PDB file of C-alpha atoms and ligand atoms in Angstrom:
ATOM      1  CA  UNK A 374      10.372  29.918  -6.067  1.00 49.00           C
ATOM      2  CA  UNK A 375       7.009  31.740  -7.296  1.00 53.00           C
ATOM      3  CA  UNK A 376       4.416  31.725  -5.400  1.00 52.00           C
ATOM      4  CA  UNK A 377       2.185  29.161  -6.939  1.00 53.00           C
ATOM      5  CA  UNK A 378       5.147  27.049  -6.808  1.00 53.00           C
ATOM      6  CA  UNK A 379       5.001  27.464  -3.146  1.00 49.00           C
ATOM      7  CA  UNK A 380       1.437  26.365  -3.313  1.00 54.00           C
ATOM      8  CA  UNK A 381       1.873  23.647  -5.497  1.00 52.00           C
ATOM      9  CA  UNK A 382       4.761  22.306  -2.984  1.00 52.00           C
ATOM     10  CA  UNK A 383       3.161  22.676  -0.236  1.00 58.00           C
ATOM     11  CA  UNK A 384      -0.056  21.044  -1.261  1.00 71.00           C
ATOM     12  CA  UNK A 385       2.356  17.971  -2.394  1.00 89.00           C
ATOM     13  CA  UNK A 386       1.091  14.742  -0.345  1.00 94.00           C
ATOM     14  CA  UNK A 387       3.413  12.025   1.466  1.00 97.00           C
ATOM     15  CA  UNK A 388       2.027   8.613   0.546  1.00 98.00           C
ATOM     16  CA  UNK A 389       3.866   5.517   1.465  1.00 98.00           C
ATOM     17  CA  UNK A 390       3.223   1.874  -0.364  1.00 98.00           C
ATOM     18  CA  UNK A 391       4.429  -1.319   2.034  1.00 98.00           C
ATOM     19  CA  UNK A 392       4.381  -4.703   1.063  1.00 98.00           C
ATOM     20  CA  UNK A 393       4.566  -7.724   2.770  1.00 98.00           C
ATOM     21  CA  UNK A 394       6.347 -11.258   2.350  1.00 98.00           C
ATOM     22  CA  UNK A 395       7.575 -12.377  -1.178  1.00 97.00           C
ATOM     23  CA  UNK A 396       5.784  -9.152  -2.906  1.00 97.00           C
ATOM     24  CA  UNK A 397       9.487  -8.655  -3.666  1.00 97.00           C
ATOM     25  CA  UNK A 398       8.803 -11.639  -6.331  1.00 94.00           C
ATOM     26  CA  UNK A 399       6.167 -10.024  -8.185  1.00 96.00           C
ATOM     27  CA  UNK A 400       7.136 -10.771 -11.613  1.00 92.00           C
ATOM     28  CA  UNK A 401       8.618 -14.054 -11.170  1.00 93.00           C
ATOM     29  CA  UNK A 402       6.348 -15.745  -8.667  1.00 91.00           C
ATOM     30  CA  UNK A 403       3.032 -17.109  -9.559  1.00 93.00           C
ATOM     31  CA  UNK A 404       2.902 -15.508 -12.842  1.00 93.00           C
ATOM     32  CA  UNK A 405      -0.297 -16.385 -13.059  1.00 92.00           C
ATOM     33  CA  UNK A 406      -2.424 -15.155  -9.808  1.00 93.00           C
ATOM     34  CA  UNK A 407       0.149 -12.025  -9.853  1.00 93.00           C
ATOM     35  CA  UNK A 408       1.352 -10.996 -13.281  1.00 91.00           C
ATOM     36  CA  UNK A 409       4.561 -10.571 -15.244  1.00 91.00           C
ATOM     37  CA  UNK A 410       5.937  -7.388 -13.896  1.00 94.00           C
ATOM     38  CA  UNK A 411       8.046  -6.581 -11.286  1.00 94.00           C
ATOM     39  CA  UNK A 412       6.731  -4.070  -8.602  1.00 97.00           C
ATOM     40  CA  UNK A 413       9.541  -1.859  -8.862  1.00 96.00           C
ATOM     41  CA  UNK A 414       8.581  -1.150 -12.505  1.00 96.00           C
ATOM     42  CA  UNK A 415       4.818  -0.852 -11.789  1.00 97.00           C
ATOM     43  CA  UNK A 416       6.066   1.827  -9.393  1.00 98.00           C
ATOM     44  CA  UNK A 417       7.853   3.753 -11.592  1.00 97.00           C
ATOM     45  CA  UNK A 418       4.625   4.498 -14.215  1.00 97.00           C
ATOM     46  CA  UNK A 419       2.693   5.178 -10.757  1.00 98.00           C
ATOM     47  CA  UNK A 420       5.343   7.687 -10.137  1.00 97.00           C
ATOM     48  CA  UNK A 421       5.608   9.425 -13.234  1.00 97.00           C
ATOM     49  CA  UNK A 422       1.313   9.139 -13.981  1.00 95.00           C
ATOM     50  CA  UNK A 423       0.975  11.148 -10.227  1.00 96.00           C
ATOM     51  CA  UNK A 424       3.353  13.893 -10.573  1.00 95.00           C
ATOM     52  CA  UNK A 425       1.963  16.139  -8.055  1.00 93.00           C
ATOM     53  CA  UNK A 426       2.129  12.922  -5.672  1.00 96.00           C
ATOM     54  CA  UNK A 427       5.007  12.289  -3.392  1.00 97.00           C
ATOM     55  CA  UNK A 428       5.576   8.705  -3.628  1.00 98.00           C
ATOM     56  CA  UNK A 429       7.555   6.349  -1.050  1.00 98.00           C
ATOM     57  CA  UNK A 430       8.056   2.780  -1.301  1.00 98.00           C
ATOM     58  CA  UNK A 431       9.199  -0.188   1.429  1.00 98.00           C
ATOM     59  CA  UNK A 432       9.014  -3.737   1.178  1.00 98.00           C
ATOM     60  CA  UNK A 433       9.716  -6.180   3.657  1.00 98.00           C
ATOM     61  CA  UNK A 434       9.171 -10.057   4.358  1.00 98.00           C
ATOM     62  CA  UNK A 435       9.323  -9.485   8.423  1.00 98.00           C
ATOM     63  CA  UNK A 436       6.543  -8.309   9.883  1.00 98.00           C
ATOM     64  CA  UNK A 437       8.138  -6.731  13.311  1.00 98.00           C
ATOM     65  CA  UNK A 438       9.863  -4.372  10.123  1.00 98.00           C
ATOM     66  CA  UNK A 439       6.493  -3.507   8.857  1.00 98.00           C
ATOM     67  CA  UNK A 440       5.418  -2.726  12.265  1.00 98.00           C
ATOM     68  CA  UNK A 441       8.096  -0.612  12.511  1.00 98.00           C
ATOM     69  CA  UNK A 442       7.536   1.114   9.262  1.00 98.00           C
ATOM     70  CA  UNK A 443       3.601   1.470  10.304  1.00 98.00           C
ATOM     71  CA  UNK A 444       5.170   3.473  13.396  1.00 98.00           C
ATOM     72  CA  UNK A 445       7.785   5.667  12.035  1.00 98.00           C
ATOM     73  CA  UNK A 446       5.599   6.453   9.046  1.00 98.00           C
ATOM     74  CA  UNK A 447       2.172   6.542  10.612  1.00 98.00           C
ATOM     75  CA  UNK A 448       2.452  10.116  12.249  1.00 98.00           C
ATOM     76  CA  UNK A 449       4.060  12.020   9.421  1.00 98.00           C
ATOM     77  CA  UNK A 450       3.024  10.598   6.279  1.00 98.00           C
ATOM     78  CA  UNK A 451      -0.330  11.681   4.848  1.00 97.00           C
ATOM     79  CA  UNK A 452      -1.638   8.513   3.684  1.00 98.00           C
ATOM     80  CA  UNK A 453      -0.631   4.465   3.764  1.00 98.00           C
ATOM     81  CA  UNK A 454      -1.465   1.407   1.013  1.00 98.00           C
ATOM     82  CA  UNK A 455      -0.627  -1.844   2.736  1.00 98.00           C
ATOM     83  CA  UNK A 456       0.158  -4.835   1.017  1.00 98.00           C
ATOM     84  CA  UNK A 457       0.350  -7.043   4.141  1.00 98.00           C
ATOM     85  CA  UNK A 458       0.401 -10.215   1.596  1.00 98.00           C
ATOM     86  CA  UNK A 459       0.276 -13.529   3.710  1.00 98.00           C
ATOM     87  CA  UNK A 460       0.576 -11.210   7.046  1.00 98.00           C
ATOM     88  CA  UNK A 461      -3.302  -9.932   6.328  1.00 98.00           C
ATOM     89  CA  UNK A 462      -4.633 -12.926   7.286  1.00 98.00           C
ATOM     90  CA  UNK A 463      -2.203 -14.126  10.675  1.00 98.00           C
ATOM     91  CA  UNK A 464      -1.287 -10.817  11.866  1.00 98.00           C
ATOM     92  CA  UNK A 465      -3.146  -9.173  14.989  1.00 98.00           C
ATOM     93  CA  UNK A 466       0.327  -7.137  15.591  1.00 98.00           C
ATOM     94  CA  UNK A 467       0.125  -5.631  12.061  1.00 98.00           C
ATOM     95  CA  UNK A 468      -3.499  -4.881  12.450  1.00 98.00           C
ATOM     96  CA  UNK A 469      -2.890  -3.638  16.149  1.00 98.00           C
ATOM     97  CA  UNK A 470       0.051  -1.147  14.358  1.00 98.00           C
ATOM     98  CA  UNK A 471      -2.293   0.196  12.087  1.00 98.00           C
ATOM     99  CA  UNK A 472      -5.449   1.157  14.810  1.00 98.00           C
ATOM    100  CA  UNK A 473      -2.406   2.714  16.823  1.00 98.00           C
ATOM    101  CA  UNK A 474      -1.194   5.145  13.903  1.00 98.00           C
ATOM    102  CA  UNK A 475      -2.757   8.430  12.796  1.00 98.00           C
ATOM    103  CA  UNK A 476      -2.149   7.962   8.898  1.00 98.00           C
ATOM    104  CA  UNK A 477      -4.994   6.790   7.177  1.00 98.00           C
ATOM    105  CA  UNK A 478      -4.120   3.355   5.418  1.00 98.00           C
ATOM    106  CA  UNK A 479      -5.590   1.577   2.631  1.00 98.00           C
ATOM    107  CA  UNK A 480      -5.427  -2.153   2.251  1.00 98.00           C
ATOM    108  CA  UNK A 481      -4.245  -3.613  -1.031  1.00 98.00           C
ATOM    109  CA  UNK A 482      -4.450  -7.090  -2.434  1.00 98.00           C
ATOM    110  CA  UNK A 483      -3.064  -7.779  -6.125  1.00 98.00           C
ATOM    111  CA  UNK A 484      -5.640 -10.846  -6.045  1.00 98.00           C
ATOM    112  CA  UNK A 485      -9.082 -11.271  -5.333  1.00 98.00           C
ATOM    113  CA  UNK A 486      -8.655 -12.731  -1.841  1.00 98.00           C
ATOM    114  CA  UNK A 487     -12.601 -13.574  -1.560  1.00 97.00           C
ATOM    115  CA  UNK A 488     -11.970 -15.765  -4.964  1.00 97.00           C
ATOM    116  CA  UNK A 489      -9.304 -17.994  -3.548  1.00 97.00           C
ATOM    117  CA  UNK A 490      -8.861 -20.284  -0.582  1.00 96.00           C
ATOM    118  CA  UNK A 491     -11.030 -20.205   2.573  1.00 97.00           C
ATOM    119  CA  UNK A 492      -7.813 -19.277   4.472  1.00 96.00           C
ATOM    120  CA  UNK A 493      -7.358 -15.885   2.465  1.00 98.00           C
ATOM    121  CA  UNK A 494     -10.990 -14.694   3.068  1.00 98.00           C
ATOM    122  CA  UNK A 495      -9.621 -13.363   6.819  1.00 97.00           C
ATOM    123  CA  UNK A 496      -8.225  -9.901   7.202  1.00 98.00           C
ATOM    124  CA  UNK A 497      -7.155  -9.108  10.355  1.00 98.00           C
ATOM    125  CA  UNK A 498      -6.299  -5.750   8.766  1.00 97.00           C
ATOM    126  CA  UNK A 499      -9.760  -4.665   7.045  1.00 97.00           C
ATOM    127  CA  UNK A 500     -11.146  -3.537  10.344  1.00 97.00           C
ATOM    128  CA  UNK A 501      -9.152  -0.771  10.892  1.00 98.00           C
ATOM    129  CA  UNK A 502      -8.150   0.316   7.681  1.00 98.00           C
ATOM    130  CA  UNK A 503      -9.959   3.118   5.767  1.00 98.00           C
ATOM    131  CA  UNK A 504     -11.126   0.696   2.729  1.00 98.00           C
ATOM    132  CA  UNK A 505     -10.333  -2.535   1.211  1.00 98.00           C
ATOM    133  CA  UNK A 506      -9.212  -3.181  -2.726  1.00 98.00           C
ATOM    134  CA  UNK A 507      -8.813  -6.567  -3.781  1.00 98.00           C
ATOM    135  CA  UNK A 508      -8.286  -8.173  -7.086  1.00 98.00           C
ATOM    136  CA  UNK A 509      -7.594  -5.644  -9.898  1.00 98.00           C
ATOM    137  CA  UNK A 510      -4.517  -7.017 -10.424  1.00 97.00           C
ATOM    138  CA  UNK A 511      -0.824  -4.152 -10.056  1.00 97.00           C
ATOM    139  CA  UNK A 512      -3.982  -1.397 -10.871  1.00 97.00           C
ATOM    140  CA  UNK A 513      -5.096  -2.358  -6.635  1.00 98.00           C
ATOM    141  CA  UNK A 514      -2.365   0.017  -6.216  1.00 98.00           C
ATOM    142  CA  UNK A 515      -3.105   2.534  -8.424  1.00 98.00           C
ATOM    143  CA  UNK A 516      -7.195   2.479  -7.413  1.00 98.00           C
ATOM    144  CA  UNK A 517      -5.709   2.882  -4.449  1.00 98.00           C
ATOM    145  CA  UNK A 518      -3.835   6.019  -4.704  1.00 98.00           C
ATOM    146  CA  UNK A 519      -6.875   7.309  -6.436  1.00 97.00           C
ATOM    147  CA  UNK A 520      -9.222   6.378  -3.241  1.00 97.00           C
ATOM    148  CA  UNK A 521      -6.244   7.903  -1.166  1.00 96.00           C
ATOM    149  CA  UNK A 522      -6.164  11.454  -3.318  1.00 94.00           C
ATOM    150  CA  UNK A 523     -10.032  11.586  -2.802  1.00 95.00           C
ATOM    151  CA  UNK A 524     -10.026  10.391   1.081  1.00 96.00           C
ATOM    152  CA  UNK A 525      -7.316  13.152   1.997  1.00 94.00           C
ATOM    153  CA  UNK A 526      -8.999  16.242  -0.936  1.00 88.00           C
ATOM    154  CA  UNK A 527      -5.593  16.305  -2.476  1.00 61.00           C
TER     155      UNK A 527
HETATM  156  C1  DQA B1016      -1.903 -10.916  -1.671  1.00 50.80           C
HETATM  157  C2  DQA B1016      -2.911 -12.000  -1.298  1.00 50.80           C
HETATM  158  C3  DQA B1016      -2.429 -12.817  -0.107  1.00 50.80           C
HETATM  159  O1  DQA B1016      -3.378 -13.800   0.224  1.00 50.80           O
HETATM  160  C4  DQA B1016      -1.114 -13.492  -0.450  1.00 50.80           C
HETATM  161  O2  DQA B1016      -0.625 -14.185   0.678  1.00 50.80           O
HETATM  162  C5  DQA B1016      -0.100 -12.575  -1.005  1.00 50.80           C
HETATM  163  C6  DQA B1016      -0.513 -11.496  -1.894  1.00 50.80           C
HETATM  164  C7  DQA B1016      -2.298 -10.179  -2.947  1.00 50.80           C
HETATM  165  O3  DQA B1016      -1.776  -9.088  -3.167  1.00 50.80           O
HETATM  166  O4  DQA B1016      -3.114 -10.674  -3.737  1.00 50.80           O
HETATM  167  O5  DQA B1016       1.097 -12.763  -0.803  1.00 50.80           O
HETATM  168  O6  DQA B1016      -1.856  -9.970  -0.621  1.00 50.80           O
END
């Protein structure tokens, strides 16, 4: 390998999406708060538009698993978007997760959470995140990233 190569590699960044309960139904569910397309092809043009970008992907609708993933991830990967869907606005354990890892995380919301009902204005999460994006549809995620590359200097 030359040596930019080298460079190039090991400048590469570890960033790891999770979403919460029934984001594995983007595409079918609520077609109209959360689009037509499925996650798993949004990630794919997130992949290939950040090249330079290693990009890691877990979903799960159990939130002692995204605890989990917030503590095997949170010490080795160099930056977190959270999806916590329904679990933003119950979950002191998520939120508790996050404070306790080193990773920086971002929280993500497909929706505009402030636009909808009363309920969804809580995030336990917010506090102890790094920033907040809400509403801009799949493109939270990809704003995200963007916030994410800045945050670390990538
Ligand atoms: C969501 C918003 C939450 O209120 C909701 O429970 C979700 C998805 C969003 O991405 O807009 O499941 O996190």
């Amino acid at each position: 390998m030359s040596e930019n190569r080298v460079n190039e590699f090991e400048k590469m960044k570890n960033i790891l999406i999770i979403n919460g309960p029934n984001l594995n139904l983007l595409g079918v569910r609520e077609k109209n708060i959360y689009g037509s397309i499925s996650f798993e092809n949004y990630l794919k043009s997130l992949i290939s538009s950040n090249p330079k970008i290693n990009i890691e992907y877990f979903q799960s609708n159990i939130e002692g698993e995204i605890i989990n993933k917030l503590h095997e991830s949170g010490f080795t990967f160099d930056g977190i978007i959270l999806n916590a869907a329904a679990y933003t606005h119950t979950s002191i354990a998520i939120s508790d997760a996050v404070k306790a890892i080193k990773t920086p995380v971002i929280e993500v919301h497909i929706s505009n959470i402030f636009a909808r009902e009363n309920y969804r204005h809580v995030s336990y999460l917010g506090a102890n995140c790094i920033g907040s994006i809400s509403g801009f549809g799949l493109d939270s995620y990809k704003i995200a990233l963007k916030a994410l590359e800045d945050y670390l200097k990538l």
